[in-house]
Amino acid sequence: MDTIFALASAQGKAGVAVIRLSGPLAHPAAAALSGAALPSRGMRVRSLYGKDGSRLDDGVVLTFQAPASFTGEDVAELQIHGSTAAVNAVMRCLADMDGLRLADPGEFTRRALENGKMDLTQVEGLADLIDAETEAQRKQAQIILAGELGNLAERWRRDLIRAASLLEAVIDFADEEVPTDVTPEVRQLITDVIADLQREAEGVRIAERIRTGFEVAIVGLPNAGKSTLLNALAGRDAAITSEYAGTTRDVIEVRMDLEGLPVTLLDTAGLRETDDHVESLGIERAKKRAEAADLRVFLTDDPKELGVQLLEGDIQVHPKSDLRNSPDEGISGKTGQGVDRLISNISRVLGDRTTTHGIATRERHRIALITARDALSAAIVVLESGPDLYDIAAEELRTAIRALEALVGRIGVEDLLDEIFSSFCLGK
C-alpha cells in the first residue's frame, strides 16, 4: 500500500496550510521531516528540515494511528505557515522520499470508503458539503455525511433479511408442519419498508434541487422590465437593459442565495411574435426554460397576453410600478419598489416545497430505492399465492436487499467510484 500525501487546504497564501499523509510510511515520513520520533497518536510543535538539514518551516505535527483516523490508516498532518514557498518546499521533500507519492483526487476519501470508515452515501454527502454554498445545502449535506441515509438503508436491510429468513425457514422445512404461519409478519415487514422507500423516492427531486439549485424564470413581454428586475435582484448589471424590444435574446442566468436556498434566476427573451430569426430562437428557448423552471415570475398585467399558462405556485406581479399611479400594486427594478416582497414570495414558495424532501438526494439513490420497492411489491404479490411460491418471494427480497447494498456502496458500484471521486480535491 502506497503512502500518499497532498495539500489539504486551499492553494495560495494563507495563515496556515495543512499537508496530509496517509499510509504505512506516514508517521516515519513526518518524523524524518521533524528530526525526532513522534507519538503514534498526538500533537507536537516541531521545526521541519530538508534532507540537507536546512530548516524549511516551523509547524504543528499531528499523528493518528490506524484504524482511528479519517482513512482508517496511519495518518499525519503537517500544519505549517501558509506561504506558497513553504508549502512547495515541504511538498518537494515528501515527493523525494521513497514509498511516498502525491494523492489522486479524492484518494483519501476513497481509502476511507474501502476501509469501512464511510459508506458511499457519506462520501457523496462529504462532496456536497465541500460544494455547499447556502445554509440549506450545508444542512442537507451534513445529514447525509452523518450517515442518516445509510442508517435507514441498514434498517430496511435488516427487516428484509428477517422477512427472507422466515420464508426460507418454511422452505427448508417444507416436508414438516411449521407451527406458525409466517405470512402476516413477512407481509408487515415488507409493507413497512415499501412505504419508507416510496416516501424517500418521492422526496428525491426536491432534495436534489436543494443540492443543485432551484431555477426561477422571469417571464414577460418585451420591455416589461425583466432585465432591470434581474439586475436589481442580483445587485449588479448582469443583463443588458435597453428601451428597444428584443435586446435579450438568450437566457441569462444569475445564481443567488435566497434565505438559505440556492436559486438560479433566469432572464428570458420577451415573448412576442417576430420575424427576426435570431430573436425567435431566443423566444423559443425562453419558453422551454420557463416550462422546465421550478418557479416562474410573470411580469404582466394579463398572463393571457403571453400565451403561457400559469401553474400553481407561479407568481404574477405588475411591471414598472414606477410608471403607474398606484405603484404599491406592482414592482420596479429601477426604483426597487416591491423587490423585497418578491424575494419573500419566491423564498416562501420554494421553502414550502422543501418541506416534502427526504434524505435521499441523487438520481442514483432514487433508482436504487425504486428498484428495491418494485422487487418488494412483486414479493407481496407472490407471497399471497402461498408457501409453494415462497422461494420466488425470497428471491425478490434478495433483489431488494442487493439494491439497498448498492445504495450504500457495498456491491455493484465500482463503475461509479472514479466519477464520484474525480470531483474531490487532491487533499480530500
mmCIF file of N, CA and C in Angstrom, residues 377-428:
data_model
loop_
_atom_site.group_PDB
_atom_site.id
_atom_site.type_symbol
_atom_site.label_atom_id
_atom_site.label_comp_id
_atom_site.label_asym_id
_atom_site.label_seq_id
_atom_site.Cartn_x
_atom_site.Cartn_y
_atom_site.Cartn_z
ATOM 1 N N SER A 377 -42.722 -5.081 -4.038
ATOM 2 C CA SER A 377 -44.120 -5.146 -4.497
ATOM 3 C C SER A 377 -44.393 -6.486 -5.170
ATOM 4 N N ALA A 378 -43.414 -6.952 -5.958
ATOM 5 C CA ALA A 378 -43.560 -8.262 -6.590
ATOM 6 C C ALA A 378 -43.571 -9.370 -5.541
ATOM 7 N N ALA A 379 -42.771 -9.210 -4.494
ATOM 8 C CA ALA A 379 -42.721 -10.219 -3.436
ATOM 9 C C ALA A 379 -44.068 -10.315 -2.715
ATOM 10 N N ILE A 380 -44.718 -9.180 -2.505
ATOM 11 C CA ILE A 380 -46.033 -9.179 -1.851
ATOM 12 C C ILE A 380 -47.044 -9.972 -2.677
ATOM 13 N N VAL A 381 -47.026 -9.756 -3.994
ATOM 14 C CA VAL A 381 -47.965 -10.463 -4.873
ATOM 15 C C VAL A 381 -47.736 -11.969 -4.801
ATOM 16 N N VAL A 382 -46.465 -12.370 -4.868
ATOM 17 C CA VAL A 382 -46.137 -13.794 -4.833
ATOM 18 C C VAL A 382 -46.468 -14.392 -3.467
ATOM 19 N N LEU A 383 -46.234 -13.594 -2.434
ATOM 20 C CA LEU A 383 -46.469 -14.072 -1.071
ATOM 21 C C LEU A 383 -47.915 -14.513 -0.874
ATOM 22 N N GLU A 384 -48.834 -13.807 -1.480
ATOM 23 C CA GLU A 384 -50.255 -14.121 -1.310
ATOM 24 C C GLU A 384 -50.649 -15.422 -1.999
ATOM 25 N N SER A 385 -49.752 -15.955 -2.836
ATOM 26 C CA SER A 385 -50.056 -17.215 -3.538
ATOM 27 C C SER A 385 -49.780 -18.441 -2.684
ATOM 28 N N GLY A 386 -49.201 -18.250 -1.503
ATOM 29 C CA GLY A 386 -49.000 -19.363 -0.592
ATOM 30 C C GLY A 386 -47.588 -19.891 -0.562
ATOM 31 N N PRO A 387 -47.313 -20.821 0.364
ATOM 32 C CA PRO A 387 -45.966 -21.354 0.601
ATOM 33 C C PRO A 387 -45.307 -21.981 -0.622
ATOM 34 N N ASP A 388 -46.071 -22.455 -1.560
ATOM 35 C CA ASP A 388 -45.468 -23.111 -2.721
ATOM 36 C C ASP A 388 -44.598 -22.152 -3.528
ATOM 37 N N LEU A 389 -44.843 -20.853 -3.416
ATOM 38 C CA LEU A 389 -44.064 -19.854 -4.170
ATOM 39 C C LEU A 389 -43.185 -19.006 -3.261
ATOM 40 N N TYR A 390 -42.963 -19.469 -2.042
ATOM 41 C CA TYR A 390 -42.121 -18.704 -1.129
ATOM 42 C C TYR A 390 -40.693 -18.535 -1.658
ATOM 43 N N ASP A 391 -40.215 -19.516 -2.426
ATOM 44 C CA ASP A 391 -38.847 -19.394 -2.943
ATOM 45 C C ASP A 391 -38.736 -18.215 -3.909
ATOM 46 N N ILE A 392 -39.785 -17.955 -4.682
ATOM 47 C CA ILE A 392 -39.781 -16.807 -5.592
ATOM 48 C C ILE A 392 -39.852 -15.507 -4.791
ATOM 49 N N ALA A 393 -40.696 -15.479 -3.764
ATOM 50 C CA ALA A 393 -40.794 -14.292 -2.921
ATOM 51 C C ALA A 393 -39.467 -13.999 -2.239
ATOM 52 N N ALA A 394 -38.779 -15.056 -1.788
ATOM 53 C CA ALA A 394 -37.481 -14.873 -1.135
ATOM 54 C C ALA A 394 -36.460 -14.291 -2.105
ATOM 55 N N GLU A 395 -36.518 -14.707 -3.357
ATOM 56 C CA GLU A 395 -35.589 -14.168 -4.358
ATOM 57 C C GLU A 395 -35.868 -12.694 -4.629
ATOM 58 N N GLU A 396 -37.142 -12.301 -4.651
ATOM 59 C CA GLU A 396 -37.477 -10.883 -4.810
ATOM 60 C C GLU A 396 -36.942 -10.069 -3.631
ATOM 61 N N LEU A 397 -37.019 -10.655 -2.437
ATOM 62 C CA LEU A 397 -36.459 -9.977 -1.266
ATOM 63 C C LEU A 397 -34.957 -9.805 -1.401
ATOM 64 N N ARG A 398 -34.283 -10.816 -1.923
ATOM 65 C CA ARG A 398 -32.834 -10.705 -2.111
ATOM 66 C C ARG A 398 -32.498 -9.638 -3.147
ATOM 67 N N THR A 399 -33.339 -9.502 -4.179
ATOM 68 C CA THR A 399 -33.139 -8.434 -5.166
ATOM 69 C C THR A 399 -33.231 -7.068 -4.505
ATOM 70 N N ALA A 400 -34.209 -6.900 -3.633
ATOM 71 C CA ALA A 400 -34.368 -5.634 -2.916
ATOM 72 C C ALA A 400 -33.179 -5.368 -1.998
ATOM 73 N N ILE A 401 -32.705 -6.398 -1.324
ATOM 74 C CA ILE A 401 -31.548 -6.246 -0.430
ATOM 75 C C ILE A 401 -30.316 -5.833 -1.219
ATOM 76 N N ARG A 402 -30.113 -6.435 -2.391
ATOM 77 C CA ARG A 402 -28.954 -6.062 -3.221
ATOM 78 C C ARG A 402 -29.043 -4.605 -3.674
ATOM 79 N N ALA A 403 -30.258 -4.130 -3.967
ATOM 80 C CA ALA A 403 -30.427 -2.720 -4.360
ATOM 81 C C ALA A 403 -30.032 -1.792 -3.222
ATOM 82 N N LEU A 404 -30.391 -2.149 -1.999
ATOM 83 C CA LEU A 404 -30.024 -1.329 -0.847
ATOM 84 C C LEU A 404 -28.530 -1.393 -0.578
ATOM 85 N N GLU A 405 -27.921 -2.550 -0.823
ATOM 86 C CA GLU A 405 -26.468 -2.655 -0.650
ATOM 87 C C GLU A 405 -25.727 -1.827 -1.695
ATOM 88 N N ALA A 406 -26.291 -1.751 -2.892
ATOM 89 C CA ALA A 406 -25.703 -0.897 -3.924
ATOM 90 C C ALA A 406 -25.860 0.578 -3.545
ATOM 91 N N LEU A 407 -26.945 0.913 -2.878
ATOM 92 C CA LEU A 407 -27.185 2.292 -2.455
ATOM 93 C C LEU A 407 -26.052 2.795 -1.567
ATOM 94 N N VAL A 408 -25.599 1.976 -0.627
ATOM 95 C CA VAL A 408 -24.545 2.401 0.302
ATOM 96 C C VAL A 408 -23.156 1.998 -0.171
ATOM 97 N N GLY A 409 -23.057 1.378 -1.362
ATOM 98 C CA GLY A 409 -21.759 1.099 -1.947
ATOM 99 C C GLY A 409 -21.144 -0.227 -1.580
ATOM 100 N N ARG A 410 -21.947 -1.155 -1.065
ATOM 101 C CA ARG A 410 -21.377 -2.455 -0.704
ATOM 102 C C ARG A 410 -21.117 -3.321 -1.927
ATOM 103 N N ILE A 411 -21.968 -3.204 -2.943
ATOM 104 C CA ILE A 411 -21.817 -4.028 -4.139
ATOM 105 C C ILE A 411 -22.148 -3.207 -5.368
ATOM 106 N N GLY A 412 -21.585 -3.607 -6.501
ATOM 107 C CA GLY A 412 -22.031 -3.138 -7.805
ATOM 108 C C GLY A 412 -21.889 -1.667 -8.100
ATOM 109 N N VAL A 413 -20.911 -0.981 -7.475
ATOM 110 C CA VAL A 413 -20.776 0.460 -7.741
ATOM 111 C C VAL A 413 -19.361 0.836 -8.190
ATOM 112 N N GLU A 414 -18.556 -0.147 -8.549
ATOM 113 C CA GLU A 414 -17.185 0.152 -8.941
ATOM 114 C C GLU A 414 -17.119 1.143 -10.099
ATOM 115 N N ASP A 415 -18.054 1.024 -11.048
ATOM 116 C CA ASP A 415 -18.041 1.910 -12.208
ATOM 117 C C ASP A 415 -18.391 3.349 -11.845
ATOM 118 N N LEU A 416 -18.976 3.557 -10.655
ATOM 119 C CA LEU A 416 -19.338 4.910 -10.226
ATOM 120 C C LEU A 416 -18.213 5.618 -9.486
ATOM 121 N N LEU A 417 -17.295 4.852 -8.901
ATOM 122 C CA LEU A 417 -16.346 5.438 -7.969
ATOM 123 C C LEU A 417 -15.421 6.453 -8.622
ATOM 124 N N ASP A 418 -14.887 6.129 -9.801
ATOM 125 C CA ASP A 418 -13.970 7.070 -10.452
ATOM 126 C C ASP A 418 -14.648 8.402 -10.723
ATOM 127 N N GLU A 419 -15.889 8.352 -11.159
ATOM 128 C CA GLU A 419 -16.633 9.584 -11.443
ATOM 129 C C GLU A 419 -16.892 10.381 -10.164
ATOM 130 N N ILE A 420 -17.257 9.689 -9.086
ATOM 131 C CA ILE A 420 -17.567 10.373 -7.839
ATOM 132 C C ILE A 420 -16.318 11.033 -7.271
ATOM 133 N N PHE A 421 -15.198 10.303 -7.216
ATOM 134 C CA PHE A 421 -14.005 10.830 -6.570
ATOM 135 C C PHE A 421 -13.270 11.854 -7.439
ATOM 136 N N SER A 422 -13.536 11.882 -8.720
ATOM 137 C CA SER A 422 -12.881 12.866 -9.588
ATOM 138 C C SER A 422 -13.276 14.292 -9.244
ATOM 139 N N SER A 423 -14.404 14.472 -8.542
ATOM 140 C CA SER A 423 -14.846 15.814 -8.168
ATOM 141 C C SER A 423 -14.165 16.327 -6.909
ATOM 142 N N PHE A 424 -13.425 15.454 -6.204
ATOM 143 C CA PHE A 424 -12.757 15.858 -4.971
ATOM 144 C C PHE A 424 -11.420 16.535 -5.291
ATOM 145 N N CYS A 425 -10.942 17.345 -4.343
ATOM 146 C CA CYS A 425 -9.607 17.899 -4.483
ATOM 147 C C CYS A 425 -8.569 16.849 -4.080
ATOM 148 N N LEU A 426 -7.285 17.124 -4.331
ATOM 149 C CA LEU A 426 -6.228 16.140 -4.061
ATOM 150 C C LEU A 426 -6.139 15.812 -2.570
ATOM 151 N N GLY A 427 -6.354 16.814 -1.718
ATOM 152 C CA GLY A 427 -6.173 16.610 -0.296
ATOM 153 C C GLY A 427 -7.365 16.033 0.417
ATOM 154 N N LYS A 428 -8.401 15.617 -0.343
ATOM 155 C CA LYS A 428 -9.594 15.056 0.288
ATOM 156 C C LYS A 428 -9.885 13.676 -0.286
#
